Short mmCIF file of C-alpha atoms in Angstrom, two decimals:
data_model
loop_
_atom_site.label_atom_id
_atom_site.label_comp_id
_atom_site.label_asym_id
_atom_site.label_seq_id
_atom_site.Cartn_x
_atom_site.Cartn_y
_atom_site.Cartn_z
CA MET A 1 26.03 67.54 -44.50
CA CYS A 2 24.46 64.24 -44.65
CA THR A 3 23.04 64.46 -41.50
CA TRP A 4 21.15 67.87 -42.67
CA PHE A 5 19.85 66.24 -46.11
CA ILE A 6 18.44 63.18 -44.16
CA ALA A 7 16.49 65.63 -42.29
CA ALA A 8 15.62 67.89 -44.76
CA PHE A 9 13.73 64.87 -46.60
CA PRO A 10 11.83 62.88 -44.11
CA ALA A 11 10.64 60.76 -46.59
CA LEU A 12 13.92 58.83 -47.31
CA ARG A 13 14.56 55.70 -45.56
CA ILE A 14 17.56 54.21 -44.83
CA ASP A 15 18.39 50.34 -43.81
CA TYR A 16 20.24 49.27 -41.08
CA LEU A 17 21.57 45.76 -40.23
CA SER A 18 21.47 45.13 -36.69
CA SER A 19 24.48 42.89 -36.09
CA SER A 20 23.09 41.90 -32.55
CA ASN A 21 19.49 40.34 -34.30
CA ARG A 22 20.32 40.02 -37.60
CA GLU A 23 17.26 41.85 -38.48
CA ARG A 24 16.68 44.69 -41.02
CA ILE A 25 15.28 48.27 -39.43
CA ALA A 26 14.23 51.01 -40.92
CA VAL A 27 14.95 54.40 -40.03
CA VAL A 28 12.36 57.41 -41.19
CA PRO A 29 15.34 60.01 -39.03
CA ALA A 30 12.77 62.86 -38.83
CA PRO A 31 12.76 65.00 -36.14
CA ALA A 32 9.17 64.83 -36.09
CA ARG A 33 8.84 60.89 -35.57
CA TRP A 34 11.42 60.69 -33.30
CA LEU A 35 9.76 63.02 -30.72
CA PHE A 36 6.62 62.10 -30.85
CA GLY A 37 6.93 58.30 -32.43
CA GLY A 38 10.30 57.26 -31.46
CA MET A 39 10.97 56.63 -28.14
CA VAL A 40 10.11 52.88 -29.08
CA SER A 41 11.53 51.55 -31.86
CA HIS A 42 9.72 49.30 -34.04
CA THR A 43 11.64 47.03 -36.84
CA THR A 44 10.03 45.95 -40.31
CA PRO A 45 10.76 43.03 -43.04
CA PRO A 46 14.18 42.58 -44.25
CA LYS A 47 14.84 43.56 -47.86
CA THR A 48 16.31 41.92 -49.99
CA GLY A 49 19.26 43.24 -52.55
CA THR A 50 22.07 43.68 -49.98
CA ASP A 51 24.82 42.40 -48.20
CA PRO A 52 24.41 41.63 -44.68
CA ALA A 53 28.26 41.01 -44.52
CA ARG A 54 29.22 44.06 -45.76
CA THR A 55 29.41 47.59 -43.69
CA THR A 56 28.21 50.47 -45.52
CA PRO A 57 29.28 54.04 -45.63
CA TRP A 58 26.44 55.64 -43.73
CA GLN A 59 26.52 52.68 -40.73
CA TRP A 60 30.19 53.97 -40.19
CA VAL A 61 29.16 57.44 -40.57
CA THR A 62 26.94 56.47 -37.53
CA VAL A 63 29.83 54.99 -35.15
CA VAL A 64 31.75 58.43 -36.10
CA VAL A 65 29.26 60.35 -34.67
CA LEU A 66 29.21 57.78 -31.63
CA ALA A 67 33.07 58.12 -31.22
CA LEU A 68 32.80 62.15 -31.14
CA SER A 69 30.23 62.04 -28.46
CA THR A 70 32.24 59.68 -26.00
CA PHE A 71 35.05 62.67 -27.54
CA VAL A 72 32.84 64.96 -25.92
CA ILE A 73 31.82 63.02 -22.40
CA VAL A 74 35.56 62.32 -21.60
CA THR A 75 36.97 65.38 -22.49
CA SER A 76 34.71 67.23 -20.47
CA GLU A 77 35.19 64.79 -17.91
CA MET A 78 39.40 65.21 -17.89
CA LEU A 79 39.60 68.99 -19.01
CA PRO A 80 39.79 69.46 -14.95
CA VAL A 81 43.27 67.58 -15.66
CA GLY A 82 44.80 70.01 -18.10
CA VAL A 83 43.23 73.18 -16.10
CA LEU A 84 43.42 72.24 -12.72
CA THR A 85 45.77 75.07 -11.52
CA PRO A 86 43.92 78.08 -13.18
CA MET A 87 40.43 76.31 -12.29
CA ALA A 88 40.99 75.90 -8.85
CA ASP A 89 42.35 79.86 -8.66
CA GLY A 90 38.92 80.66 -10.35
CA LEU A 91 36.40 78.96 -7.72
CA GLY A 92 39.05 79.90 -5.10
CA THR A 93 40.19 76.13 -3.65
CA SER A 94 42.46 74.30 -3.41
CA THR A 95 44.30 72.49 -6.81
CA GLY A 96 43.39 69.23 -4.15
CA ALA A 97 39.32 70.31 -4.21
CA ALA A 98 39.61 71.27 -7.95
CA GLY A 99 41.15 68.02 -8.68
CA SER A 100 37.98 66.26 -6.73
CA SER A 101 36.07 67.09 -9.33
CA LEU A 102 36.53 63.89 -11.05
CA THR A 103 35.95 62.02 -8.19
CA ILE A 104 32.30 63.57 -8.13
CA THR A 105 32.39 63.20 -12.22
CA GLY A 106 33.11 59.55 -11.07
CA LEU A 107 31.28 58.25 -8.53
CA ALA A 108 27.81 60.03 -10.51
CA THR A 109 28.87 57.91 -13.36
CA ALA A 110 29.32 54.95 -11.49
CA VAL A 111 25.63 55.00 -10.50
CA THR A 112 24.54 55.87 -13.44
CA ALA A 113 25.69 53.33 -16.09
CA PRO A 114 24.82 50.28 -14.41
CA ALA A 115 21.34 51.57 -13.61
CA VAL A 116 20.59 52.27 -17.05
CA PRO A 117 19.99 49.54 -18.72
CA ARG A 118 17.73 48.36 -16.02
CA LEU A 119 15.63 51.45 -16.86
CA LEU A 120 15.73 51.60 -20.42
CA GLY A 121 12.66 48.70 -21.28
CA ALA A 122 11.58 49.09 -24.29
CA PHE A 123 12.77 52.90 -24.98
CA ASP A 124 14.52 53.17 -28.33
CA ARG A 125 18.57 53.40 -27.46
CA ARG A 126 19.33 56.08 -29.59
CA ALA A 127 16.94 58.52 -27.37
CA VAL A 128 18.43 57.78 -24.74
CA LEU A 129 21.91 58.83 -25.73
CA ALA A 130 20.44 62.24 -27.54
CA VAL A 131 18.75 63.23 -23.92
CA ALA A 132 21.72 61.50 -22.47
CA MET A 133 23.82 64.34 -24.24
CA VAL A 134 21.81 67.34 -23.77
CA VAL A 135 22.07 66.96 -20.05
CA VAL A 136 26.04 66.91 -20.64
CA ALA A 137 25.86 70.33 -22.07
CA ALA A 138 23.91 71.28 -19.59
CA GLY A 139 26.29 69.70 -17.10
CA ASN A 140 28.79 71.81 -19.21
CA ALA A 141 27.12 74.51 -19.04
CA LEU A 142 26.91 75.01 -14.86
CA THR A 143 30.63 73.71 -14.75
CA VAL A 144 31.06 78.10 -16.68
CA LEU A 145 28.71 79.40 -14.57
CA ALA A 146 30.56 78.06 -10.77
CA ASP A 147 31.56 80.97 -8.79
CA GLY A 148 32.46 78.63 -5.93
CA PHE A 149 32.98 74.44 -5.04
CA ALA A 150 29.34 73.72 -4.07
CA LEU A 151 27.87 74.97 -7.16
CA LEU A 152 31.03 73.28 -9.04
CA VAL A 153 30.12 69.85 -7.18
CA VAL A 154 26.15 70.38 -8.84
CA ALA A 155 27.81 70.98 -12.34
CA ARG A 156 29.83 68.05 -12.24
CA ILE A 157 27.07 65.66 -11.07
CA VAL A 158 24.48 66.42 -14.34
CA LEU A 159 27.37 66.21 -16.50
CA GLY A 160 28.50 62.39 -14.70
CA ALA A 161 24.84 61.74 -15.16
CA GLY A 162 24.92 61.88 -18.90
CA MET A 163 27.98 60.45 -19.43
CA GLY A 164 27.16 57.24 -17.59
CA ALA A 165 23.97 56.82 -20.25
CA VAL A 166 25.78 57.83 -23.06
CA TRP A 167 29.68 55.63 -22.30
CA GLY A 168 27.32 52.61 -21.30
CA LEU A 169 24.91 52.14 -24.08
CA ALA A 170 27.40 53.59 -27.26
CA SER A 171 30.04 50.81 -26.14
CA ALA A 172 26.86 48.49 -26.02
CA VAL A 173 25.51 49.18 -29.36
CA ALA A 174 28.82 50.09 -31.49
CA GLY A 175 28.66 46.12 -32.71
CA ARG A 176 24.75 46.48 -33.58
CA LEU A 177 25.51 49.35 -36.26
CA VAL A 178 28.14 47.50 -38.47
CA ALA A 179 28.31 43.89 -39.87
CA PRO A 180 29.38 41.66 -37.36
CA ARG A 181 32.52 41.44 -38.56
CA GLY A 182 33.23 44.93 -38.59
CA ALA A 183 31.41 45.10 -34.46
CA ALA A 184 35.13 45.23 -33.08
CA LEU A 185 36.57 48.21 -35.36
CA ALA A 186 33.43 49.99 -34.53
CA VAL A 187 33.64 49.30 -30.34
CA SER A 188 37.41 50.24 -31.11
CA ALA A 189 36.39 53.51 -32.78
CA VAL A 190 33.53 54.77 -30.30
CA VAL A 191 36.51 54.09 -27.74
CA SER A 192 38.77 55.81 -29.42
CA GLY A 193 36.92 58.92 -28.51
CA VAL A 194 37.67 58.58 -24.81
CA ALA A 195 41.85 58.04 -26.42
CA ALA A 196 41.18 61.18 -28.24
CA ALA A 197 40.13 63.51 -25.67
CA SER A 198 43.54 63.18 -24.21
CA VAL A 199 44.62 63.60 -27.49
CA VAL A 200 42.51 66.87 -28.39
CA GLY A 201 40.07 67.67 -25.83
CA VAL A 202 42.86 68.26 -22.57
CA PRO A 203 46.03 69.66 -24.71
CA LEU A 204 43.63 71.61 -26.62
CA GLY A 205 41.59 73.11 -23.22
CA THR A 206 44.90 73.59 -22.11
CA LEU A 207 45.86 76.18 -24.72
CA VAL A 208 42.32 77.26 -24.99
CA SER A 209 42.53 78.08 -20.54
CA ASN A 210 46.21 79.89 -20.82
CA ALA A 211 45.01 82.10 -23.47
CA PHE A 212 41.26 82.61 -22.87
CA GLY A 213 40.94 81.48 -19.31
CA TRP A 214 39.61 77.82 -18.19
CA ARG A 215 35.87 78.91 -18.33
CA ALA A 216 36.34 79.10 -22.46
CA GLY A 217 36.71 75.13 -22.79
CA PHE A 218 33.49 74.61 -21.13
CA THR A 219 31.60 76.41 -23.17
CA ALA A 220 32.51 75.23 -26.43
CA LEU A 221 32.02 71.74 -24.94
CA SER A 222 28.10 72.85 -23.84
CA ALA A 223 27.98 73.32 -27.19
CA ALA A 224 29.10 70.45 -29.02
CA ALA A 225 27.35 68.44 -26.92
CA LEU A 226 24.19 70.07 -27.69
CA LEU A 227 25.02 69.66 -31.56
CA LEU A 228 26.17 65.68 -30.76
CA ALA A 229 22.56 65.81 -29.18
CA ALA A 230 20.87 66.39 -32.62
CA ALA A 231 23.48 64.11 -34.70
CA LEU A 232 22.58 61.36 -32.98
CA ALA A 233 18.73 61.79 -32.82
CA LEU A 234 18.55 62.41 -36.93
CA ALA A 235 21.73 60.09 -37.98
CA LEU A 236 21.41 56.06 -35.66
CA PRO A 237 18.91 53.95 -36.58
CA PRO A 238 16.19 52.93 -34.00
CA LEU A 239 18.08 50.61 -31.16
CA PRO A 240 16.08 48.69 -30.06
CA ARG A 241 16.68 46.68 -26.51
CA PRO A 242 18.60 43.68 -27.45
CA ALA A 243 16.76 40.05 -27.61
CA ALA A 244 17.24 37.64 -24.78
CA PRO A 245 18.13 33.95 -26.23
CA ALA A 246 14.95 32.08 -25.79
CA ASP A 247 16.21 28.52 -25.51
CA GLY A 248 19.77 26.90 -25.90
CA PRO A 249 23.27 27.02 -24.03
CA ASP A 250 22.78 31.31 -24.10
CA ALA A 251 19.26 30.84 -22.10
CA GLY A 252 20.68 29.80 -18.73
CA ALA A 253 23.79 32.28 -19.08
CA ALA A 254 21.61 35.34 -19.54
CA ARG A 255 19.88 34.87 -16.12
CA GLU A 256 22.84 33.82 -14.17
CA PRO A 257 24.01 36.95 -12.09
CA LEU A 258 27.26 38.34 -13.23
CA SER A 259 28.97 38.29 -10.43
CA ARG A 260 29.60 33.93 -10.99
CA ILE A 261 31.06 34.64 -14.20
CA ALA A 262 34.68 34.41 -13.26
CA PRO A 263 36.08 36.05 -16.26
CA VAL A 264 33.92 39.16 -15.96
CA THR A 265 34.58 39.38 -11.79
CA THR A 266 37.97 39.44 -13.30
CA GLY A 267 37.99 42.17 -15.65
CA LEU A 268 35.92 44.19 -12.94
CA VAL A 269 38.60 43.47 -10.54
CA LEU A 270 41.40 44.11 -12.31
CA ILE A 271 40.23 47.45 -13.93
CA LEU A 272 38.85 48.37 -10.36
CA LEU A 273 42.54 48.48 -9.95
CA LEU A 274 44.58 48.81 -12.58
CA VAL A 275 42.28 52.52 -13.37
CA THR A 276 42.47 53.58 -9.68
CA ALA A 277 46.14 53.79 -9.95
CA HIS A 278 46.01 55.28 -13.55
CA PHE A 279 43.68 58.52 -12.08
CA ALA A 280 45.24 58.87 -8.85
CA ALA A 281 48.82 59.47 -10.61
CA TYR A 282 47.46 61.20 -13.90
CA THR A 283 45.05 63.79 -11.78
CA TYR A 284 47.88 65.33 -10.55
CA VAL A 285 50.17 64.89 -13.42
CA ARG A 286 50.08 69.26 -14.39
CA PRO A 287 51.69 69.72 -11.03
CA MET A 288 54.16 66.63 -11.64
CA LEU A 289 55.58 68.01 -14.83
CA GLU A 290 55.49 71.64 -13.12
CA GLU A 291 56.66 70.60 -9.40
CA ARG A 292 59.18 68.07 -10.08
CA THR A 293 59.91 68.64 -14.11
CA GLY A 294 59.81 72.23 -13.74
CA LEU A 295 58.02 72.76 -17.05
CA ALA A 296 55.91 76.10 -18.18
CA PRO A 297 52.40 75.66 -19.14
CA GLY A 298 53.34 75.25 -23.05
CA PRO A 299 55.31 72.48 -22.93
CA ILE A 300 53.16 70.63 -20.47
CA ALA A 301 50.49 71.14 -23.31
CA LEU A 302 52.91 69.49 -25.88
CA VAL A 303 53.42 66.54 -23.24
CA LEU A 304 49.73 65.87 -22.93
CA LEU A 305 49.73 65.94 -26.50
CA VAL A 306 52.71 63.33 -26.80
CA TYR A 307 50.50 61.30 -24.06
CA GLY A 308 47.39 61.59 -26.43
CA VAL A 309 49.06 60.55 -28.86
CA PHE A 310 50.15 57.20 -28.10
CA GLY A 311 47.00 56.95 -26.09
CA LEU A 312 45.17 56.88 -29.43
CA ILE A 313 47.82 54.57 -31.09
CA GLY A 314 47.34 52.40 -28.33
CA ASN A 315 43.56 52.46 -28.40
CA PHE A 316 43.18 50.99 -32.30
CA ALA A 317 45.82 48.41 -31.57
CA THR A 318 44.63 47.12 -28.24
CA GLY A 319 41.42 46.61 -30.31
CA ALA A 320 42.56 44.36 -33.11
CA LEU A 321 44.57 42.73 -30.50
CA ALA A 322 41.83 42.21 -27.86
CA ALA A 323 39.07 40.66 -30.31
CA ARG A 324 41.40 37.75 -30.03
CA ARG A 325 43.09 37.40 -26.94
CA ALA A 326 41.56 39.55 -24.88
CA ARG A 327 43.31 38.51 -21.77
CA SER A 328 46.84 38.71 -22.78
CA THR A 329 46.23 42.13 -24.36
CA VAL A 330 45.03 43.65 -21.22
CA LEU A 331 47.80 42.23 -19.12
CA GLY A 332 50.83 43.94 -21.48
CA LEU A 333 48.35 47.48 -21.14
CA ALA A 334 48.41 46.68 -17.08
CA ALA A 335 52.82 45.80 -16.94
CA GLY A 336 53.00 49.14 -19.30
CA ILE A 337 51.21 51.32 -17.16
CA THR A 338 52.92 49.97 -14.26
CA ALA A 339 56.58 50.70 -15.80
CA ALA A 340 55.43 54.17 -16.82
CA VAL A 341 54.32 55.39 -13.75
CA ALA A 342 57.92 53.69 -11.87
CA LEU A 343 60.38 54.92 -14.26
CA LEU A 344 58.08 58.73 -13.58
CA ALA A 345 58.62 58.20 -10.02
CA LEU A 346 62.42 57.90 -10.84
CA PHE A 347 63.55 60.12 -13.28
CA SER A 348 60.61 62.82 -13.52
CA PRO A 349 62.65 65.37 -12.67
CA LEU A 350 64.61 64.94 -16.50
CA THR A 351 62.64 66.51 -19.41
CA VAL A 352 63.37 63.51 -22.14
CA PRO A 353 63.02 60.56 -19.71
CA THR A 354 59.42 62.49 -18.20
CA VAL A 355 58.51 62.76 -22.05
CA VAL A 356 59.39 58.77 -23.18
CA SER A 357 57.68 57.55 -19.55
CA MET A 358 54.30 59.31 -20.78
CA ALA A 359 54.85 58.19 -24.34
CA LEU A 360 55.25 54.66 -22.52
CA TRP A 361 51.99 55.10 -20.36
CA GLY A 362 49.86 56.98 -22.81
CA LEU A 363 49.99 53.60 -25.21
CA ALA A 364 49.53 51.13 -22.31
CA TYR A 365 46.55 53.09 -21.12
CA GLY A 366 45.50 54.45 -24.60
CA GLY A 367 44.18 50.93 -24.97
CA MET A 368 42.52 49.48 -21.85
CA SER A 369 39.13 51.16 -22.62
CA VAL A 370 38.69 49.16 -25.68
CA GLY A 371 40.58 46.00 -24.24
CA GLY A 372 38.56 46.13 -20.91
CA GLN A 373 35.32 46.85 -22.81
CA LEU A 374 36.20 43.77 -25.33
CA TRP A 375 37.11 41.91 -22.18
CA MET A 376 33.76 42.36 -21.33
CA SER A 377 31.98 41.82 -24.29
CA GLN A 378 33.98 37.92 -24.53
CA SER A 379 32.73 37.24 -21.22
CA ALA A 380 28.86 37.79 -21.10
CA PRO A 381 28.70 38.21 -24.93
CA HIS A 382 24.46 36.96 -24.23
CA ARG A 383 24.23 40.30 -21.59
CA ILE A 384 25.77 42.70 -23.73
CA GLU A 385 24.18 45.90 -21.99
CA GLN A 386 24.38 44.85 -18.97
CA VAL A 387 27.87 43.85 -18.52
CA THR A 388 28.49 47.09 -20.64
CA GLY A 389 26.45 49.11 -17.84
CA VAL A 390 28.40 47.51 -15.04
CA TYR A 391 31.84 47.56 -16.61
CA VAL A 392 31.37 50.91 -17.22
CA GLY A 393 30.36 52.06 -13.34
CA VAL A 394 33.60 50.22 -12.41
CA PHE A 395 35.63 51.99 -14.32
CA THR A 396 34.23 55.37 -13.79
CA GLY A 397 33.95 55.15 -9.97
CA SER A 398 37.12 53.85 -10.09
CA ILE A 399 37.98 57.35 -11.55
CA ALA A 400 36.14 58.57 -8.43
CA LEU A 401 38.41 56.52 -6.55
CA GLY A 402 41.59 57.56 -7.63
CA ALA A 403 41.17 61.37 -8.28
CA PHE A 404 40.42 61.16 -4.33
CA LEU A 405 43.48 58.75 -3.19
CA GLY A 406 45.39 60.65 -5.31
CA GLY A 407 44.97 63.93 -3.65
CA ALA A 408 44.74 62.92 0.00
CA VAL A 409 48.47 61.52 -0.90
CA VAL A 410 49.36 64.51 -2.80
CA GLU A 411 48.03 66.65 0.28
CA THR A 412 49.92 64.87 3.10
CA GLY A 413 52.86 62.53 1.28
CA GLY A 414 53.41 64.90 -2.06
CA ILE A 415 54.36 63.70 -5.38
CA THR A 416 56.54 61.17 -5.74
CA VAL A 417 54.87 59.66 -2.53
CA LEU A 418 51.74 59.14 -5.24
CA LEU A 419 54.04 58.04 -8.06
CA TRP A 420 55.37 55.14 -5.97
CA GLY A 421 51.76 54.47 -4.34
CA ALA A 422 50.21 54.14 -8.42
CA ALA A 423 53.01 51.58 -9.90
CA GLY A 424 52.49 49.70 -7.23
CA LEU A 425 48.73 49.53 -7.14
CA ALA A 426 49.18 48.89 -10.60
CA ALA A 427 51.60 46.34 -10.08
CA VAL A 428 48.93 44.37 -7.78
CA ALA A 429 46.55 44.76 -10.42
CA LEU A 430 48.53 43.00 -13.15
CA ALA A 431 48.94 40.00 -10.47
CA VAL A 432 45.07 39.53 -10.12
CA GLY A 433 45.13 39.47 -13.76
CA LEU A 434 47.45 36.65 -13.85
CA ALA A 435 46.14 34.82 -11.13
CA GLY A 436 42.76 35.58 -12.26
CA GLN A 437 40.32 33.64 -15.12
CA GLY A 438 40.16 35.75 -18.64
CA PRO A 439 37.44 35.35 -21.37
CA ARG A 440 38.94 32.33 -23.94
CA PRO A 441 41.26 33.27 -27.24
CA ARG A 442 39.05 34.20 -29.72
CA HIS A 443 41.07 32.68 -33.05
CA SER A 444 38.84 34.45 -35.75
CA SER A 445 37.76 37.71 -36.01
CA PRO A 446 33.66 39.16 -34.28
#
């Protein structure tokens, strides 16, 4: 409602505080201004009379819009997990081939996310986010129209391109929308869209699939992406390229290759191994629950809901912890994922231990996105867009690798071998994190 009120009164001006450069940026969120003059953002001198340490309610609204955007893109990516069997039947392909749709999306995102910050220049990040959501809508629409594997590949490539831009930029700009002391909460809220996609998106998509067919879920996601594209264009302030430090110790760090920053390298290797292990197993969680636990479609949706609810809890708990101690927090999450997948390998034929293991899995993995993001931003605070783009690229590339390896193992060795292999790989990720260097602990909130 607030968005449409502002759109109806183009003369209304709202001031935002950019926490990255501490300057006021004035917004006239009229559609015409955005279309013809908003692609390159401009700033105005600061105004007096407001508290720069306080985040306004409207600034939190913009964070919510970003969170809904990450929810839609990750639901679009992950929905095949919940509808894998009917989707494979509808496309006339195997479950392994249908599961590879996550690999395709992940590869496209892995290429797009690191490239976007290098290509944007002075373009307004708000405009880029809105356009990227239109691309996400197009990818979902093509998925609805797919009548075979070939068109599904094209659809998932389009989806991955839009997803890479949205996910990378949303995490990078979240802290700029609020006062400095609310930055960690803003990042947690935006990344909560990832966990909420498991809480609501995948289980709801599974229920919709059972009732109306698997294509109905992708139709709804396409419409939601278009609505959010308009909301991003109207609600967000202009978001110019962050200014690089001109002098001082951060100036040299801003020119140093990210690969030479030890905590960044350790974090990326840990994420690569851990997310690969997770998605190798999680992509095929529905066949596991069907074959080993013997659950029907309805109970499977409930088990995925349990996983997602605990994932959302893990997301916000991790945000508070990782803001001060990112390394120890992420290591704890890695240990939780290792234990959960190993327990499933041992006890998945039993319903109650399976549900408990899925809850632990959701709690641990639910915090990985925000934990990894805070690890990266604390390791290279002077290069937030670049390090976030690389992080999202590695993260989504790991999704692709995990889905691919999971499909190969399922086809050749079965579900049990897949679970033990994923648990072993997660343990290796934990060992890398223990041996490597992480960001220094912070004793006060950002």
